[in-house]
PDB file of C-alpha atoms in Angstrom:
ATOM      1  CA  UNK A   1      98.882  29.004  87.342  1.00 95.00           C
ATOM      2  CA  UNK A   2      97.761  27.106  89.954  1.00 98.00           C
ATOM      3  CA  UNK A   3      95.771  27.695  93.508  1.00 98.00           C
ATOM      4  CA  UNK A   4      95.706  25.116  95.950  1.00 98.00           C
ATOM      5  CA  UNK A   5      92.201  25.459  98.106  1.00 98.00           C
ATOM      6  CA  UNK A   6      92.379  23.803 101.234  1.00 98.00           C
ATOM      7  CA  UNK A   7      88.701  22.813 102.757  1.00 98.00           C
ATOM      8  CA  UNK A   8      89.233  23.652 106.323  1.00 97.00           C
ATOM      9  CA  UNK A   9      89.717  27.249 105.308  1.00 97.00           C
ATOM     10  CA  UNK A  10      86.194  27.925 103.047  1.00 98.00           C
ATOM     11  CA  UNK A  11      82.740  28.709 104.500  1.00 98.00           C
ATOM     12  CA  UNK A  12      81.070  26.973 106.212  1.00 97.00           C
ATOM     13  CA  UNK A  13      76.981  26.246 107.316  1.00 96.00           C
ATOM     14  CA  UNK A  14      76.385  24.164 110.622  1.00 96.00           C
ATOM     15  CA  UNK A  15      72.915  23.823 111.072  1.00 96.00           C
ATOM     16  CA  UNK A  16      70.716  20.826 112.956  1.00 96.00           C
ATOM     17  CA  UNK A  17      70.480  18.647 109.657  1.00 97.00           C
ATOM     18  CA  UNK A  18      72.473  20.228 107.683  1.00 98.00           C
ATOM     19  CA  UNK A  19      76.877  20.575 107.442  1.00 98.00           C
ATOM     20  CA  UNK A  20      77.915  22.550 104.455  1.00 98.00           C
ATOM     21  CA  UNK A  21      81.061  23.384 103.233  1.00 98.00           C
ATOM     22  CA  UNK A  22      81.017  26.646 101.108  1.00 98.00           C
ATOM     23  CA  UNK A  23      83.198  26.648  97.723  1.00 98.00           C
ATOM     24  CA  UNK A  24      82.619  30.453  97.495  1.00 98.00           C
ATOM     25  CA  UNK A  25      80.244  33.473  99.326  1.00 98.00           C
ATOM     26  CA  UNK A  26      76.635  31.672 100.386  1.00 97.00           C
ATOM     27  CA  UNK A  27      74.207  32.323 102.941  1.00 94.00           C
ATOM     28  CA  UNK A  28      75.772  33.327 106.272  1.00 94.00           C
ATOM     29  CA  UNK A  29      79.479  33.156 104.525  1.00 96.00           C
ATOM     30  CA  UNK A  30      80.395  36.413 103.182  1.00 96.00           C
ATOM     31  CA  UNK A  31      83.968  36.802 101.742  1.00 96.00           C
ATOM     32  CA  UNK A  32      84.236  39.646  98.608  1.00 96.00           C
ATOM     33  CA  UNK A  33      87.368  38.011  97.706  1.00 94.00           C
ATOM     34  CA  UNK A  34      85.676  34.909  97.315  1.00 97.00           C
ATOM     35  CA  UNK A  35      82.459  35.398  95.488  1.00 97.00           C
ATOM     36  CA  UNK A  36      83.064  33.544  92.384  1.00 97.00           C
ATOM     37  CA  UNK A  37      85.134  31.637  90.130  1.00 98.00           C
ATOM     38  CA  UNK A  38      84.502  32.640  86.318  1.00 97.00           C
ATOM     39  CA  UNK A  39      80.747  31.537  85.847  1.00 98.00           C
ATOM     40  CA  UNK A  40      81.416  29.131  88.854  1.00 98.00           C
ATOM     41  CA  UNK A  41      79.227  31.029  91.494  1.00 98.00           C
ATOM     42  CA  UNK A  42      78.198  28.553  94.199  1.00 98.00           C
ATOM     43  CA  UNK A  43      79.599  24.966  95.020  1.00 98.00           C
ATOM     44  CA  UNK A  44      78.195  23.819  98.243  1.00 98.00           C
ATOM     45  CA  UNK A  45      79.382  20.018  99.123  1.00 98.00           C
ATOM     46  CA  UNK A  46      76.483  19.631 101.736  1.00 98.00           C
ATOM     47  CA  UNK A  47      75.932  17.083 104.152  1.00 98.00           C
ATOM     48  CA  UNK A  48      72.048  16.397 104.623  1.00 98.00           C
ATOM     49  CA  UNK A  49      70.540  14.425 107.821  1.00 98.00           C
ATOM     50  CA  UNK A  50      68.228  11.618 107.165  1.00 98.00           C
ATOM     51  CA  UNK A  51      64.622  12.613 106.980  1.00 97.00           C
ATOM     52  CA  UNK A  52      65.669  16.721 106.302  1.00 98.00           C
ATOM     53  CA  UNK A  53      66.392  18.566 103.590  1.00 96.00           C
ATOM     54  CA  UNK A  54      65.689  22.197 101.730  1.00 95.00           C
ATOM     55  CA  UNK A  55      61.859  22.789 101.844  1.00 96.00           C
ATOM     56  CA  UNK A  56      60.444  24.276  98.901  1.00 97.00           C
ATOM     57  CA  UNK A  57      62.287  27.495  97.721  1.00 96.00           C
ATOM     58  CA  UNK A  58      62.520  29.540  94.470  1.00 95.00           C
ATOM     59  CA  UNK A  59      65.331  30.182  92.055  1.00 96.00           C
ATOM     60  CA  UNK A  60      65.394  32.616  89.028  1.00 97.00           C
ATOM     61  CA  UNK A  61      67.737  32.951  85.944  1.00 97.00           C
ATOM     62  CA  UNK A  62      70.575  30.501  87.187  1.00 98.00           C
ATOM     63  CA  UNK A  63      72.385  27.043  85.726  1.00 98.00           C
ATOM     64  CA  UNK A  64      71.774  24.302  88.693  1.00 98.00           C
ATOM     65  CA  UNK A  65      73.539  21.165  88.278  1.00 98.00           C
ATOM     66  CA  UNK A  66      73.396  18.377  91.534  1.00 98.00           C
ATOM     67  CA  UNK A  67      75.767  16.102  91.649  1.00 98.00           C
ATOM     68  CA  UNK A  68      75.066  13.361  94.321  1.00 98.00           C
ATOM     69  CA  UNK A  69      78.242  11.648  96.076  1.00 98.00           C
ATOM     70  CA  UNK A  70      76.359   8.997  98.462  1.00 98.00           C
ATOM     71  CA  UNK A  71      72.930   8.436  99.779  1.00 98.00           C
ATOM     72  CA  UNK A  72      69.482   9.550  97.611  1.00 98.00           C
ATOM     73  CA  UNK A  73      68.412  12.493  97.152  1.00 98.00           C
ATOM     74  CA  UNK A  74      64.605  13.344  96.226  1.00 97.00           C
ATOM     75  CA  UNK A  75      63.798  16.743  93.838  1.00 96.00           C
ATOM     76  CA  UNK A  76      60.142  17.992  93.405  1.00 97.00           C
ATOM     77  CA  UNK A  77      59.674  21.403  91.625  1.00 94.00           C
ATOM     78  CA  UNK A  78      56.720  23.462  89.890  1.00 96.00           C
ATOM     79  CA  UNK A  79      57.300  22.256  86.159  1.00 95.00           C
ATOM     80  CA  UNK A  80      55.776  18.952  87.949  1.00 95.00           C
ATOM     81  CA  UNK A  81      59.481  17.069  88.052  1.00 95.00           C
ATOM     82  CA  UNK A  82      59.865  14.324  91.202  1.00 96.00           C
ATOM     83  CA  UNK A  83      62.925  12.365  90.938  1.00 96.00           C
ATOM     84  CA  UNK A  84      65.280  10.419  93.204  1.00 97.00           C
ATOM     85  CA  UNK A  85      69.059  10.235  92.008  1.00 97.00           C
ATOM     86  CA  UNK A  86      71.665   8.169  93.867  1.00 97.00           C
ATOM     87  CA  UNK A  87      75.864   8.182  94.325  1.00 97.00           C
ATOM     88  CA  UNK A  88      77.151   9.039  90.909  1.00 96.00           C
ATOM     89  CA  UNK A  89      74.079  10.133  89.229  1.00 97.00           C
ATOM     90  CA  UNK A  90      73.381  14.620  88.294  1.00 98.00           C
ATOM     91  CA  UNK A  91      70.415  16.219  87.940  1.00 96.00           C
ATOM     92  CA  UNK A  92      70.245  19.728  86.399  1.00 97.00           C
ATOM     93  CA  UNK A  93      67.574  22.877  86.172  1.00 96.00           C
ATOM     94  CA  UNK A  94      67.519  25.469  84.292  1.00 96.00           C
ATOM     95  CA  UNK A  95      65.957  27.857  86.760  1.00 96.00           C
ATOM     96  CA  UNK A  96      65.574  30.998  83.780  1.00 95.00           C
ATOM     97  CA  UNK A  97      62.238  32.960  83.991  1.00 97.00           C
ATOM     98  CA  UNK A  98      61.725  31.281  88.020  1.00 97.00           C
ATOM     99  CA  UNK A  99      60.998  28.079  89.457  1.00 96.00           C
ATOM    100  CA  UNK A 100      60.369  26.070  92.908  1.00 97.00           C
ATOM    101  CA  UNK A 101      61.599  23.348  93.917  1.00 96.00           C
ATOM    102  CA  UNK A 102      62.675  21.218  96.932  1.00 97.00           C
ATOM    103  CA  UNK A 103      65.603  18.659  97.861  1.00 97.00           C
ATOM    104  CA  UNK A 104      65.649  15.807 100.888  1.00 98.00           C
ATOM    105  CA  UNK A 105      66.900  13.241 102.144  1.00 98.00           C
ATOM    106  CA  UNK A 106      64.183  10.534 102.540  1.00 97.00           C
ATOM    107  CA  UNK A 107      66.311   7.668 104.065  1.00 95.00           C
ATOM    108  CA  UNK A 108      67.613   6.732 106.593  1.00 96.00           C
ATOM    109  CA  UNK A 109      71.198   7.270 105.558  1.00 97.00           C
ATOM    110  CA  UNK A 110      73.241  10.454 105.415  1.00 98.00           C
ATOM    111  CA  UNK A 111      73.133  12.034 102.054  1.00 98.00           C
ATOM    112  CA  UNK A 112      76.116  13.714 100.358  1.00 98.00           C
ATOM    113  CA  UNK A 113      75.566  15.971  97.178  1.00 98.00           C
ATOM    114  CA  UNK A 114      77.317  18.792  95.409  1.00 98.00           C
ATOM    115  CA  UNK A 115      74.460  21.868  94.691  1.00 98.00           C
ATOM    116  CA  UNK A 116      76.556  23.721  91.484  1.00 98.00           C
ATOM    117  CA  UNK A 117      75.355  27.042  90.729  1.00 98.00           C
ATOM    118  CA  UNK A 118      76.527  28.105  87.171  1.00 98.00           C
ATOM    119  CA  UNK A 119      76.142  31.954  85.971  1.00 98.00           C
ATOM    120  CA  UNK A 120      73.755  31.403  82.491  1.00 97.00           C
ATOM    121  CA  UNK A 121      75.128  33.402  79.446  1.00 96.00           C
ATOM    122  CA  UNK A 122      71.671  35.503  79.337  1.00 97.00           C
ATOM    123  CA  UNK A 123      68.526  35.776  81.592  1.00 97.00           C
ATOM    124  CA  UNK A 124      64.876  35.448  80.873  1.00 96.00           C
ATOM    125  CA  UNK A 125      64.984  31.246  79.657  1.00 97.00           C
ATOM    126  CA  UNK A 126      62.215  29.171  79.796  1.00 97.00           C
ATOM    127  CA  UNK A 127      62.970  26.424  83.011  1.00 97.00           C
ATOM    128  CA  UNK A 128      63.581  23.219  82.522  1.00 95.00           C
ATOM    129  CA  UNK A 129      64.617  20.159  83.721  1.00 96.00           C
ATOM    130  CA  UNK A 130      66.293  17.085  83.451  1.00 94.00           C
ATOM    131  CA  UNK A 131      68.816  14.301  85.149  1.00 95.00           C
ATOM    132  CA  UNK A 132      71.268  11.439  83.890  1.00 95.00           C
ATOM    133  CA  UNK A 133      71.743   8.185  85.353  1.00 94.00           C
ATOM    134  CA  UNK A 134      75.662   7.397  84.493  1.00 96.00           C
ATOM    135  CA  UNK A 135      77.103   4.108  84.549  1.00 95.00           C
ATOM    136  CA  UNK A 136      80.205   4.615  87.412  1.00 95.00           C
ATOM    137  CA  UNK A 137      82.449   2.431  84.512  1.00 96.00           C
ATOM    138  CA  UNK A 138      82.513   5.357  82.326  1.00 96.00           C
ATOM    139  CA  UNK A 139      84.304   7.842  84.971  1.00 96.00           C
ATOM    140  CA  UNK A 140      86.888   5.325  85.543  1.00 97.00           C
ATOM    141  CA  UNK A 141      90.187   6.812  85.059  1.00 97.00           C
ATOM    142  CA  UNK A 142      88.799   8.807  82.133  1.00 97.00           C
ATOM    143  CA  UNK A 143      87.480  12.458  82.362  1.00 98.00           C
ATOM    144  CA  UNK A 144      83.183  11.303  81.501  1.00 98.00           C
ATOM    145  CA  UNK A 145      81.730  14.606  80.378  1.00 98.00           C
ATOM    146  CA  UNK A 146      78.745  15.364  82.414  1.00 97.00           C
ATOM    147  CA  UNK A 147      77.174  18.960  81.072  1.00 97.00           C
ATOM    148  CA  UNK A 148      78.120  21.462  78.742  1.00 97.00           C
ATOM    149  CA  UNK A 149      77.455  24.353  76.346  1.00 96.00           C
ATOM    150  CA  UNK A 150      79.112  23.116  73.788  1.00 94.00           C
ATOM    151  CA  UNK A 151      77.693  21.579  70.524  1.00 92.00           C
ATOM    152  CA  UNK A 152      81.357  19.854  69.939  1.00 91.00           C
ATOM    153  CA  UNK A 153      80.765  18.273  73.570  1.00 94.00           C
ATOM    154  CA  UNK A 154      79.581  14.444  73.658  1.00 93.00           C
ATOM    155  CA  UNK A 155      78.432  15.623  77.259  1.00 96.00           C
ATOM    156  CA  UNK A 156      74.300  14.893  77.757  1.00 96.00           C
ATOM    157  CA  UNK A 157      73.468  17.836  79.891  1.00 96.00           C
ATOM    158  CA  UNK A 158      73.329  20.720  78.313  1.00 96.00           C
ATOM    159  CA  UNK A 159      73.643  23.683  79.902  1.00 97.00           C
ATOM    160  CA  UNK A 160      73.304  27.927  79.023  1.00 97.00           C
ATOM    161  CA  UNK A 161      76.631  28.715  79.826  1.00 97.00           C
ATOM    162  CA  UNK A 162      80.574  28.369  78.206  1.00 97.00           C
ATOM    163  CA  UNK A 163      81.614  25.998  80.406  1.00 98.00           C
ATOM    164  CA  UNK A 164      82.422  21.916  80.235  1.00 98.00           C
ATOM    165  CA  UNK A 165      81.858  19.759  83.536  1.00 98.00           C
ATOM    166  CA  UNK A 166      83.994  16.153  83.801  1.00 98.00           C
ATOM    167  CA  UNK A 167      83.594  13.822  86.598  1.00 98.00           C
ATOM    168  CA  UNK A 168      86.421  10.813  87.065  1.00 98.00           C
ATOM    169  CA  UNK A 169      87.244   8.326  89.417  1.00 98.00           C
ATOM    170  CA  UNK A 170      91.263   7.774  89.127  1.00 98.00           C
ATOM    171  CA  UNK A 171      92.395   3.936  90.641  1.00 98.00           C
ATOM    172  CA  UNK A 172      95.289   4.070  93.299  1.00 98.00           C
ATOM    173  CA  UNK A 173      98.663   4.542  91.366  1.00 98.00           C
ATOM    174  CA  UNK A 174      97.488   6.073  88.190  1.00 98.00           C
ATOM    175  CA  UNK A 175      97.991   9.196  86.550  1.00 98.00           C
ATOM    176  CA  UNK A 176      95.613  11.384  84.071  1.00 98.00           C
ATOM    177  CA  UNK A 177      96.043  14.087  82.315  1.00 98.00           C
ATOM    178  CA  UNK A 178      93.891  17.475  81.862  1.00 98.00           C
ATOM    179  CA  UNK A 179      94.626  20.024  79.172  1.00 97.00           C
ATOM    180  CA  UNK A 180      93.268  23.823  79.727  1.00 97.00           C
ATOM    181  CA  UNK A 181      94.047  26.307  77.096  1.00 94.00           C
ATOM    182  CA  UNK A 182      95.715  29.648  77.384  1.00 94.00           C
ATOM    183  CA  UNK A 183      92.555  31.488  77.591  1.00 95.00           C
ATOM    184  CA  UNK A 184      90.821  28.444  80.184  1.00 97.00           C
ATOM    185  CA  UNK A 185      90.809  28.284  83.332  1.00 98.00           C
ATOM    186  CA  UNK A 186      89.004  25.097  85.715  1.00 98.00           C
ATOM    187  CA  UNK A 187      88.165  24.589  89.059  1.00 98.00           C
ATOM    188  CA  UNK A 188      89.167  20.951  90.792  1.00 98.00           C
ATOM    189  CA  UNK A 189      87.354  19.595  93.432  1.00 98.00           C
ATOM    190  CA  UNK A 190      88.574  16.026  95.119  1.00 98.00           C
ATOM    191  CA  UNK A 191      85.565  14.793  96.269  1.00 98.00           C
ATOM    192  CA  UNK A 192      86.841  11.843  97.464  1.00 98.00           C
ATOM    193  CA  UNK A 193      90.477  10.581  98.142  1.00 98.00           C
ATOM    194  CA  UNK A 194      94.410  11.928  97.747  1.00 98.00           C
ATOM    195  CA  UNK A 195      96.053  12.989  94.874  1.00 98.00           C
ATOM    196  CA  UNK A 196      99.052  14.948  93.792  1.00 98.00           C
ATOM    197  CA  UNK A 197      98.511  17.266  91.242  1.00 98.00           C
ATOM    198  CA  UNK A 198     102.397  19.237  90.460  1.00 96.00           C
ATOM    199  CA  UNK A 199     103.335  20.338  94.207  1.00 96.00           C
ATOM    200  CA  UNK A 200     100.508  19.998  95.544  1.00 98.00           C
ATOM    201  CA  UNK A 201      98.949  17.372  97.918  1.00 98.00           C
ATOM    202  CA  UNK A 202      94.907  17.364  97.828  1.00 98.00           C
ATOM    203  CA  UNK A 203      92.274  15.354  99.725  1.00 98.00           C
ATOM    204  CA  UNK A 204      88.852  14.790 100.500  1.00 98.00           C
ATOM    205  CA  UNK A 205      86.910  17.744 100.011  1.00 98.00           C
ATOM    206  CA  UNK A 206      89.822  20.066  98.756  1.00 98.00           C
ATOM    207  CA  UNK A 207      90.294  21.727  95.802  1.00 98.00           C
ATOM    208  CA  UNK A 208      92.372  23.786  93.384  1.00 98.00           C
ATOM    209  CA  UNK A 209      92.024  26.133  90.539  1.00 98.00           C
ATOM    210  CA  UNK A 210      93.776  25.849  87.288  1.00 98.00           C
ATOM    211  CA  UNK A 211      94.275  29.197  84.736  1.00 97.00           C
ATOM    212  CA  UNK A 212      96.087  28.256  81.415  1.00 95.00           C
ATOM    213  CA  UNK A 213      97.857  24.954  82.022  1.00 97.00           C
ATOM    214  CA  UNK A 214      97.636  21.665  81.888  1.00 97.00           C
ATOM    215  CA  UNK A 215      97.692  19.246  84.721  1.00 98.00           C
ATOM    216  CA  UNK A 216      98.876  15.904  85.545  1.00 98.00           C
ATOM    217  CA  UNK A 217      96.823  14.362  88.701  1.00 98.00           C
ATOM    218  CA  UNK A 218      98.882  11.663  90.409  1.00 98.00           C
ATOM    219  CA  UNK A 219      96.203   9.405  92.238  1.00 98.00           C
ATOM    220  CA  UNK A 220      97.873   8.296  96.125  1.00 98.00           C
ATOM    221  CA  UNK A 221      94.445   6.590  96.550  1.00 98.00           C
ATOM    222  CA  UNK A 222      91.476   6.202  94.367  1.00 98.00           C
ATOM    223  CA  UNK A 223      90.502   9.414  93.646  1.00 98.00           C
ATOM    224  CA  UNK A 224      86.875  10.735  92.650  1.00 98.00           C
ATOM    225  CA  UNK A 225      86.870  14.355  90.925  1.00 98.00           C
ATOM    226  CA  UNK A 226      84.932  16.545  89.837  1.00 98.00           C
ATOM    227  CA  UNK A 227      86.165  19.436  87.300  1.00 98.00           C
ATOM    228  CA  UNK A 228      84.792  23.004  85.719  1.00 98.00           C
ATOM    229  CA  UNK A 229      86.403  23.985  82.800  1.00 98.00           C
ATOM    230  CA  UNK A 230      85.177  27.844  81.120  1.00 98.00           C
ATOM    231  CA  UNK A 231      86.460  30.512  79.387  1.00 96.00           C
ATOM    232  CA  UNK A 232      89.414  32.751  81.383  1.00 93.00           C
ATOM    233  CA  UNK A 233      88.409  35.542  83.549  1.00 81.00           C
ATOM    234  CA  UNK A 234      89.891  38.982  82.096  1.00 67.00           C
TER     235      UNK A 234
END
């Protein structure tokens, strides 16, 4: 089964420095329909103002995976962590027993990042944090594992929670393949470009969710994805 997401119809947060668009239920977007997918429970694909950002703010018992798209983004937090990550590169936190931590945008460019909220499969772990610096060659038109729970998974983030994250970048013209099971399901997000996946025409910003079938994604132009994959909802 398939269900085609079109951006101009999910939440959305307009502020000064700040343009959000809301995967699912956040801050001033309230939809009980739309609170979650699976263990999916927040995707925001923010856009952040040069010289702004999210002050410092706490976070308890919750997977946090950042996945920047363009510009630098700079992360400080109470375990002592200060990092800047650019286009392509994730940083994750376990947030478990509570942590603080802040996110800007210290350039003078706009910044573009993903903030992934992933339900962890118990509370009360100890925080932690990390980030990977991935080559862009090894997301070309091949599914590069970015985090996981899984000990089977070549992935180097790993996270507390049954669920596999891929990024890709798919060249104009080509086609790739990705397998869910019976008892899967995935959530698509085409962060950048146009691609066909079965009837379905998605672009920039759109995205689709995927429950027990595989998928064939047809790239119209280069196409840079992002995908969830994690056990089936009951």
């Amino acid at each position: 089964m398939l269900r085609y997401l079109e951006n101009k119809n999910m939440g959305r947060g307009k502020y000064p420095w700040l343009d959000a668009i809301y995967h699912f239920s956040f801050a001033n977007y309230y939809n009980p329909d739309n609170i979650q997918f699976g263990i999916l429970r927040v995707v925001n694909d923010d856009l952040i103002s040069p010289e702004t950002g999210f002050d410092t703010h706490p976070h308890k018992n919750m997977e946090i995976i950042t996945y920047v798209v363009d510009g630098a983004i700079t992360h400080v937090d109470s375990m002592k962590n200060k990092r800047t990550l650019t286009r392509g590169q994730v940083q994750y936190m376990s947030a478990g027993t509570g942590v603080l931590h802040s996110e800007h945008n210290l350039g003078k460019e706009m910044l573009r990042s993903l903030q992934i909220w992933i339900l962890p499969d118990k509370d009360g772990y100890e925080p932690n944090y990390g980030d990977y610096q991935f080559d862009w060659a090894d997301r070309e038109n091949k599914w590069m594992p970015i985090a996981t729970g899984s000990d089977a998974s070549t992935a180097p983030i790993r996270i507390h929670a049954d669920m596999n994250v891929y990024a890709t970048e798919v060249l104009k013209g080509t086609k790739i393949e990705f397998k869910v099971a019976a008892n899967r399901q995935a959530y698509l997000i085409l962060i950048e470009g146009e691609a066909q996946i079965d009837e379905y025409t998605l672009f920039s910003r759109d995205a689709i969710e995927i429950v027990g079938q595989d998928i064939i994604v047809n790239a119209k132009e280069t196409s840079h994805m992002i995908v969830f994959e994690m056990k089936k909802e009951n």
